[in-house]
Structures are given as structure tokens and as C-alpha cells.
Amino acid sequence: MRHAAWMVLASMLALAVDTRVEASYCGAASYKCCPSASCAPCGDYCAAKSCCGTCYRTVRETVYEQQTVNCCRTVYEQCTEQVPVTCTRNIHETCYRDECYTVCKPVFQTCYRDVCCTVRKPCIQTCYREVCCTIRKPCFQTCYRDVCCTVRRPCVQTCYRTVCCNVCKPVCETRYRQVQCTRYRTETQTCYRDVCYTTCKPVCESKQVPFCTGEWVTETKQVPGPVCNRCVCDPGTWEWDPCCCRCCYKPGCCRTVCEQTCRTVCCRRWCPRTEMRTVTCTRMVQEVHHCQQPYTVCRQVPECYVKQVPYNCVHWEQYTITKQVPYTTCTWTCETVTKRVPYTTCSWTCETIRKTVPYTTCSWTCETVTKRVPYRTCTMTQQVCTRKVPYTTCRQVCETKMVTKTYCTPRKIMETKVICVPRVVCRQVPVQTACSPAPCAGGCVSVPGTTCGQ
């Protein structure tokens, strides 16, 4: 069994070497280049080859490959330009003209007249009289007297005595004991929380807004003017004059007539109207965003450990010492002292004085006084005044305004696109051929990619 396996493996290696040798020629260095005598088949090789041979056929397949292509694209950009536009605007100006009118003006005048009146006038006089009075005056005097007193004075003396006392002296000893302690270790942990924040986004909206406008309308109206006096004559008559023997014309009576004058005034009146205009406004819209914000959490973790704690043990040792203790003795001594003590005496003395006392006397005297009393008189005088009467004139003025004009400008930009391009690929497909009893003519060897007789 083992020998049969080795024989099959050896035959397969031989076939592989044979096929590799035939394929290595690729049709260029095949047996066609050999002489016909050496290429003659021997045995049943050609028959076996034609029965078990494999032919190859060329197959075309379409394969799509991705390629990067640069192409141009037209983009329209919106541009804004300021364009001057000439328009006409009406300018209304107010002018003034002089107008004369007559007014009656009062004239006030101050006059004086003499008036006699009797007045009483006080006459005040200051007189003096002498008055005698008695007064008492104090008289102070300082005197001294001798006073004897006994004074005790202390006499202080310091003495010493010997005292024995017992003293305890502490003796310290350091010892150690084990103590179990707990300490805390800080652990840090990073966590995340969801934080909301708000941003404002501008949104443009168009809305209809009522706009108040109007136009000026010129109106003509009659305004009453000042009242004027006009002289009017009545029609005359023809009468017969016997002295002249003819008809004489006799004019009529003349009279003054008051007439109201009128003048035409042009005035401008504003006629309002409301228009709806489209206004673009921008409002801010709030948007809520979420983000993960890190924060740090610290916690204390307990740990147990043992440490050596020192402590002091104290015991007392007693010994005797001798010291000098001071003490104070006090004795009193008496002493007699004489001192002068001042005292004040007071005595009164009477004294007579004279003084002058003023007093006032009043008497009335009558006098005749003439005084000027003012009074006002009023007279009316006519005066011609001039006033400024306003009127409005209209003129047109040409002015240039800048109007925003929007237009689109084409522009080409380069873009990179990925497209799929078809490509035809040829490949060899093995085809199993049927066994033919006749050997290949000419003794050729079948090569992959060729047919018999080639």
C-alpha cells in the first residue's frame, strides 16, 4: 500500500514537470523548431495526448474601473452694485411778503396835580435827672492760723529665716506602643455629564408692514381781506334852468361805503394714505445643543496601617533642700507736726452814689404840606404797521441716489469626480475536448492557447 502511494506521487510529479516544460516554451521554442526526424512520434504518445488534452478559449469580459476625472462646473454668484439713479424731488419753501394794516394804539400820559393836606408830626426830646442810691460792697481778707497734728510713719525692715522643704523631681522615660491607624487615599475618577447650551441662529423673514405716506394737494380758497372805505357817488339828474334857458346836470350825493376785500390764497394740504411694504427682518432663533462635559470625582479610600507611637512614663524622685526665705517686719513711730492753715473773712461796707437817668418827652406839631398827586390820561392814535405774511412756493430739485442693483455673475470651478469606465479584459478559459482516435497530423503537441495543427 505504501509502494502504491509513492508510485502515484511520482507519476503526478512527472506530469507536472512535463506540463511546466511545455508551458515554458509559450509557443516560441516548441518542438516545431526541431528536425522532422527527431519530432516523429514514437509509440502511442500522440494518441494518448489527443484523448486527454485540454484546449483553452479566449473569453472577453467587461470590467468597470473607477477613474478620477477633473471637470468644470458653472457657478452663479450673486453680486451687488451701487448704481446712481437721478430723481426729482419737490422742495417747498416758505416766503414772506409785507402787508400794511392800521391799528389804534392807546397813548398813556402821566399828569400831576397839587393837593394840600395837614399832617401831625411828633417832636421827641430826651431829658436827664439825677438819682441818689446806696449800695453795699463786700470786702474779703485772708488770715492764717497754726494747727498741731500727730503723724505716724511706718518703719519697714527685711529679715531672713532658714526653711527645709522636700522637692519631687520628675524622671521621664520614653516607651513605644503599636497603634492601628486609618488613613485616607484620594482617588480621582473622570466622569461625563450631558450639558445643554443654547446658541442663537439668525433667521430672515419677510413680512408686510403698513407704511404711512401721502401727497401734497394744492388748493385755492378765498380769504377775506381788510375792510376798505370807498367813496361812491349817486347818479345825477338833469334839471331845467330858467335863467339859462337850458338843462343843467346836477350831480348826485357822495357817500362813503365800507367794502370787504377778498384775496385768493393757494395752500397745500397733505393727503395721507397707507401702503403695505415688504420688509425683511432678522430674528434670532434659539437652538439647544448637547455636549459631553468631563468632570472629576474625588473620593477618599480608607487604608489601615500600624505605627509605633512613643509615650512618656514619669516617676518622681524625692529629695530635701534648704533655702533662705525673706520676710518683712513693720514698726510705727509717732511725730508731731505744726502747719499754717489759711481762712477767708468777709465784711460789708455801705456807699452812696449819684447817677444820671435819661427819660423821653413827646409833643405833636401840625404842618400843612403840598404834594403832587399823579394821574394817567389815555388818547387813541392810529398807526400803520407792517407784518410778514407767509406763503409757500414749490420748486423741483434733481438729485442722484445710489440704488443697490443685484446681478448674477457666472464662474467656472474645477471639480473632481469618480466615474466608472468600462474596459474589455481577455482571459483564457480551459475547455475539455473529446478524445479523437486519429493522432494529430504532423505530430504536434497541444499547447495551451493553441489548436491542433497550429
XYZ file of C-alpha atoms in Angstrom:
454
model
C 0.000 0.000 0.000
C 2.800 2.325 0.804
C 4.580 1.486 -2.503
C 1.403 2.269 -4.499
C 1.139 5.725 -2.895
C 4.718 6.512 -3.795
C 4.152 5.457 -7.391
C 1.067 7.744 -7.749
C 3.021 10.679 -6.305
C 5.915 10.103 -8.722
C 3.576 9.985 -11.724
C 1.912 13.256 -10.706
C 5.306 14.974 -10.348
C 6.279 13.759 -13.803
C 3.102 15.129 -15.367
C 3.612 18.495 -13.608
C 7.177 18.736 -14.867
C 6.057 17.840 -18.372
C 3.291 20.461 -18.359
C 5.674 23.096 -16.946
C 8.209 22.329 -19.644
C 5.605 22.597 -22.400
C 4.208 25.871 -20.969
C 7.680 27.353 -20.595
C 8.134 27.397 -24.371
C 4.988 29.600 -24.830
C 4.856 28.540 -28.492
C 8.155 30.205 -29.349
C 10.622 27.433 -28.564
C 8.435 24.360 -29.108
C 9.107 21.122 -30.929
C 8.339 22.862 -34.270
C 11.913 24.101 -34.331
C 13.301 20.565 -34.146
C 14.059 18.479 -37.294
C 11.202 16.327 -38.541
C 13.163 13.141 -37.771
C 13.583 13.996 -34.114
C 9.971 15.195 -33.850
C 8.491 11.950 -35.100
C 6.200 10.390 -32.514
C 7.027 7.103 -31.063
C 4.538 4.719 -29.578
C 1.070 5.822 -28.537
C 2.094 9.234 -27.149
C 0.168 11.240 -29.746
C -2.956 9.127 -29.308
C -2.821 9.472 -25.531
C -2.233 13.204 -25.864
C -5.200 13.748 -28.164
C -7.520 11.781 -25.920
C -6.648 13.507 -22.658
C -5.709 17.003 -23.950
C -7.205 20.327 -22.699
C -7.767 23.265 -25.050
C -8.064 26.983 -23.994
C -10.520 29.504 -25.390
C -10.249 33.289 -25.236
C -13.193 34.956 -23.368
C -13.809 38.730 -23.359
C -15.216 40.268 -20.159
C -16.242 43.844 -19.479
C -14.716 45.192 -16.251
C -15.626 48.597 -14.726
C -12.796 50.585 -13.206
C -13.090 53.727 -11.120
C -11.251 56.744 -12.508
C -10.843 60.249 -11.076
C -11.817 62.918 -13.630
C -11.472 66.719 -13.334
C -14.405 68.598 -14.836
C -15.611 72.197 -14.945
C -18.902 73.386 -13.440
C -20.507 76.793 -13.841
C -21.472 78.508 -10.594
C -23.516 81.720 -10.482
C -22.586 84.210 -7.799
C -24.899 86.965 -6.743
C -23.191 90.380 -6.779
C -24.452 93.707 -5.502
C -23.613 97.018 -7.120
C -24.455 100.589 -6.236
C -25.991 102.292 -9.318
C -26.614 106.057 -9.390
C -30.220 106.992 -10.253
C -31.358 110.554 -10.999
C -34.707 111.507 -9.487
C -36.682 114.699 -8.959
C -37.688 115.912 -5.505
C -40.073 118.733 -4.638
C -38.760 121.315 -2.202
C -41.333 123.518 -0.509
C -40.073 126.886 0.651
C -41.845 129.379 2.825
C -41.594 133.031 1.646
C -42.858 136.179 3.282
C -44.419 139.351 1.852
C -45.027 142.673 3.555
C -48.632 143.676 4.293
C -49.651 147.037 5.762
C -52.534 147.414 8.232
C -53.790 150.208 10.507
C -54.157 149.787 14.254
C -55.392 152.088 17.005
C -52.779 152.393 19.701
C -53.539 153.853 23.124
C -51.112 156.517 24.384
C -50.911 156.891 28.126
C -49.635 160.114 29.738
C -48.921 160.800 33.379
C -50.020 164.208 34.729
C -49.685 165.744 38.197
C -51.955 167.972 40.345
C -51.182 169.788 43.627
C -53.039 168.655 46.769
C -52.770 170.406 50.160
C -53.057 168.337 53.367
C -52.365 168.808 57.100
C -50.082 166.339 58.875
C -49.176 165.923 62.564
C -45.503 165.499 63.274
C -44.194 164.120 66.588
C -41.373 166.008 68.389
C -39.381 163.687 70.679
C -36.942 165.170 73.309
C -34.580 163.351 75.712
C -34.170 164.819 79.282
C -32.000 163.752 82.255
C -32.493 163.706 86.078
C -30.113 162.848 88.973
C -30.907 159.915 91.298
C -29.097 159.051 94.612
C -28.798 155.363 95.668
C -26.947 153.339 98.347
C -25.020 150.159 97.534
C -23.212 147.520 99.700
C -19.729 146.283 98.727
C -18.142 143.093 100.077
C -14.559 143.242 101.483
C -12.639 139.910 101.537
C -9.477 139.253 103.731
C -7.238 136.121 104.009
C -5.905 135.118 107.512
C -3.744 132.224 108.790
C -3.785 130.081 111.995
C -1.344 127.430 113.375
C -2.626 123.821 113.713
C -0.692 120.997 115.507
C -1.243 117.334 114.430
C 0.384 113.939 115.157
C 1.646 111.856 112.218
C 2.536 108.079 112.326
C 5.296 106.942 109.995
C 5.960 103.219 109.155
C 9.445 101.699 109.550
C 9.886 98.609 107.299
C 12.742 96.024 107.836
C 13.573 92.855 105.794
C 14.771 89.674 107.690
C 15.646 86.087 106.534
C 14.949 82.621 108.031
C 16.150 79.128 107.041
C 13.449 76.714 105.754
C 13.857 72.976 104.872
C 11.485 71.536 102.236
C 11.064 68.310 100.271
C 11.193 68.558 96.474
C 9.950 65.908 93.997
C 11.900 65.766 90.759
C 10.239 64.098 87.726
C 12.155 61.436 85.780
C 10.886 60.840 82.215
C 11.209 57.571 80.313
C 10.146 57.119 76.651
C 8.376 53.939 75.615
C 6.665 52.778 72.380
C 3.408 51.008 71.634
C 1.796 49.849 68.384
C -1.300 51.760 67.279
C -3.513 50.795 64.343
C -4.434 53.915 62.318
C -6.564 54.598 59.305
C -5.506 56.992 56.600
C -7.419 58.069 53.525
C -6.136 57.988 49.989
C -7.719 60.233 47.343
C -8.847 58.502 44.164
C -9.763 60.577 41.127
C -12.297 59.430 38.532
C -13.278 61.273 35.360
C -16.991 61.202 34.561
C -19.025 62.865 31.851
C -22.314 64.695 32.050
C -24.622 65.967 29.355
C -24.525 69.760 29.193
C -27.064 71.764 27.225
C -26.154 75.143 25.811
C -28.166 77.475 23.660
C -26.997 79.309 20.546
C -28.832 81.972 18.595
C -29.264 81.461 14.877
C -30.396 84.368 12.680
C -33.497 83.670 10.572
C -34.542 86.125 7.855
C -38.254 86.663 7.377
C -40.272 88.885 5.084
C -43.443 90.479 6.327
C -45.925 93.094 5.173
C -45.670 96.312 7.180
C -48.118 99.221 6.785
C -46.216 102.345 5.741
C -47.787 105.774 6.091
C -47.212 108.010 3.088
C -49.203 110.597 1.142
C -49.014 113.502 -1.230
C -49.431 117.236 -1.186
C -52.571 118.690 -2.848
C -52.699 122.373 -3.813
C -55.998 124.075 -3.016
C -57.226 127.583 -3.883
C -59.505 129.430 -1.480
C -60.820 132.964 -0.933
C -59.565 134.681 2.205
C -61.372 137.872 3.428
C -59.095 140.868 3.434
C -59.201 144.178 5.308
C -62.274 146.450 5.247
C -61.720 149.498 2.996
C -63.692 152.755 2.795
C -64.721 153.741 -0.745
C -66.350 156.935 -1.912
C -69.485 156.278 -4.031
C -71.394 158.980 -5.932
C -75.116 158.663 -6.693
C -76.230 159.234 -10.275
C -77.083 162.889 -11.102
C -80.191 164.399 -12.684
C -80.854 166.871 -15.486
C -82.898 169.893 -14.432
C -84.223 172.857 -16.400
C -82.601 176.180 -15.584
C -84.980 179.055 -16.429
C -82.194 181.575 -16.111
C -80.044 179.988 -18.778
C -82.945 178.549 -20.708
C -81.301 175.174 -20.869
C -80.969 171.889 -18.972
C -78.165 171.667 -16.454
C -76.720 168.477 -14.987
C -76.897 168.237 -11.230
C -74.545 165.561 -9.747
C -75.726 163.166 -7.077
C -74.655 162.895 -3.433
C -71.315 161.385 -2.444
C -71.168 158.897 0.378
C -68.556 156.605 1.929
C -69.180 152.872 1.677
C -67.259 150.172 3.661
C -66.355 147.187 1.486
C -64.880 143.843 2.419
C -61.962 142.917 0.139
C -61.117 139.319 -0.781
C -57.877 137.721 -1.957
C -57.067 134.328 -3.446
C -54.652 132.173 -1.449
C -53.046 128.931 -2.652
C -52.370 126.473 0.155
C -51.031 122.952 0.183
C -52.791 120.155 2.054
C -51.263 116.789 2.955
C -53.397 113.794 1.943
C -52.182 110.714 3.855
C -52.528 107.113 2.650
C -51.289 103.760 3.900
C -49.272 101.339 1.762
C -48.209 97.784 2.541
C -44.490 97.288 2.047
C -42.412 94.146 2.283
C -39.752 94.412 4.979
C -37.051 91.826 5.555
C -36.291 91.396 9.222
C -33.967 89.084 11.018
C -34.921 87.332 14.212
C -32.765 85.156 16.387
C -33.910 81.561 16.902
C -32.507 79.695 19.828
C -31.107 76.222 19.258
C -30.281 73.815 22.029
C -27.092 71.766 21.646
C -25.792 68.941 23.767
C -22.196 68.153 24.592
C -20.379 65.819 26.913
C -18.525 67.772 29.585
C -15.964 65.933 31.683
C -15.804 66.417 35.412
C -13.608 64.873 38.062
C -14.962 62.986 41.084
C -12.680 62.574 44.076
C -13.343 60.041 46.771
C -11.489 59.056 49.889
C -10.446 55.392 50.208
C -9.533 54.276 53.750
C -6.305 52.320 54.368
C -5.232 50.713 57.624
C -1.633 50.709 58.814
C 0.274 50.151 62.090
C 2.676 52.730 63.506
C 4.894 52.998 66.575
C 3.635 55.738 68.938
C 6.051 56.965 71.639
C 4.711 57.806 75.078
C 6.458 59.133 78.204
C 6.386 57.453 81.586
C 7.123 59.816 84.504
C 8.075 58.785 88.045
C 9.027 61.161 90.823
C 12.220 61.168 92.947
C 12.081 62.987 96.313
C 14.990 64.901 97.966
C 15.353 67.631 100.676
C 16.685 71.175 100.065
C 17.393 74.157 102.394
C 16.633 77.768 101.300
C 16.607 81.271 102.804
C 13.077 82.766 102.893
C 12.852 86.614 103.326
C 10.121 88.192 105.496
C 9.312 91.855 106.316
C 8.711 93.476 109.758
C 6.952 96.838 110.151
C 7.030 99.235 113.212
C 5.260 102.627 113.580
C 6.797 105.870 115.005
C 4.716 108.942 116.110
C 5.744 112.534 115.190
C 4.126 115.968 115.966
C 3.868 118.433 113.006
C 2.739 122.162 113.049
C 1.269 123.695 109.855
C -0.377 127.036 108.842
C -3.993 126.773 107.616
C -5.405 129.779 105.633
C -9.023 131.022 106.044
C -11.004 133.926 104.459
C -13.085 136.646 106.283
C -15.774 138.819 104.615
C -17.111 142.274 105.714
C -19.697 144.590 104.070
C -19.333 148.422 103.552
C -22.161 150.863 102.543
C -21.560 153.527 99.856
C -23.817 156.316 98.417
C -23.551 157.122 94.680
C -25.244 159.571 92.271
C -26.209 158.679 88.679
C -27.986 160.452 85.813
C -31.138 158.692 84.464
C -32.385 159.667 80.931
C -36.169 159.959 80.099
C -38.035 160.889 76.852
C -40.816 163.505 76.296
C -43.058 163.654 73.158
C -45.098 166.623 71.754
C -47.124 166.890 68.484
C -46.922 169.783 65.917
C -49.297 170.410 62.931
C -47.913 171.237 59.463
C -49.556 171.982 56.071
C -47.916 170.004 53.246
C -48.472 170.359 49.474
C -47.840 167.205 47.455
C -48.118 166.311 43.760
C -50.595 163.534 43.012
C -50.052 161.694 39.652
C -52.918 160.646 37.360
C -52.939 158.996 33.891
C -54.670 160.161 30.688
C -55.284 157.941 27.653
C -55.582 159.041 23.987
C -56.029 156.783 20.943
C -53.707 157.281 17.937
C -53.770 155.444 14.605
C -50.575 153.721 13.497
C -49.711 151.934 10.254
C -47.899 148.613 10.900
C -46.277 146.129 8.546
C -46.488 142.398 9.055
C -44.931 139.423 7.312
C -47.469 137.145 5.607
C -46.073 133.645 4.819
C -46.793 131.844 1.575
C -45.366 128.576 0.211
C -43.559 128.074 -3.084
C -42.627 124.758 -4.648
C -39.583 124.000 -6.786
C -38.140 120.796 -8.150
C -34.582 119.711 -7.462
C -32.759 116.947 -9.310
C -30.694 114.695 -7.107
C -28.792 111.481 -7.557
C -29.410 108.485 -5.331
C -27.449 105.281 -5.067
C -29.658 102.238 -5.705
C -28.500 98.724 -4.928
C -28.675 96.501 -8.021
C -28.254 92.743 -7.834
C -26.992 90.632 -10.736
C -25.539 87.121 -11.188
C -22.011 86.507 -12.401
C -21.063 83.087 -13.832
C -17.841 81.481 -12.646
C -16.284 78.140 -13.519
C -14.906 75.919 -10.831
C -12.969 72.686 -11.098
C -14.419 69.566 -9.517
C -13.039 66.117 -9.070
C -15.423 63.238 -9.803
C -15.044 59.488 -9.625
C -16.595 57.673 -12.633
C -16.746 54.034 -13.680
C -15.092 53.328 -17.061
C -15.748 50.001 -18.812
C -12.733 48.013 -20.054
C -12.640 44.731 -22.014
C -10.361 42.088 -20.495
C -9.363 38.898 -22.356
C -8.633 35.720 -20.421
C -8.084 32.053 -21.251
C -10.752 29.583 -20.211
C -9.893 25.815 -20.263
C -12.215 23.739 -22.462
C -12.387 19.927 -22.277
C -12.159 18.367 -25.807
C -13.450 14.948 -26.870
C -10.932 12.093 -27.482
C -10.080 11.658 -31.193
C -8.817 8.258 -32.448
C -6.542 9.783 -35.029
C -3.345 11.344 -33.803
C -2.567 14.967 -34.545
C -1.259 15.411 -38.036
C 2.355 16.273 -38.124
C 2.962 15.023 -34.597
C 2.334 18.371 -32.855
C 1.972 18.898 -29.124
C -1.116 20.716 -27.838
C -0.077 23.950 -26.139
C -2.480 25.993 -24.007
C -3.941 28.760 -26.137
C -3.427 26.953 -29.477
C -5.469 24.491 -31.518
C -4.336 21.335 -33.272
C -2.422 21.887 -36.481
C -1.140 25.301 -35.455
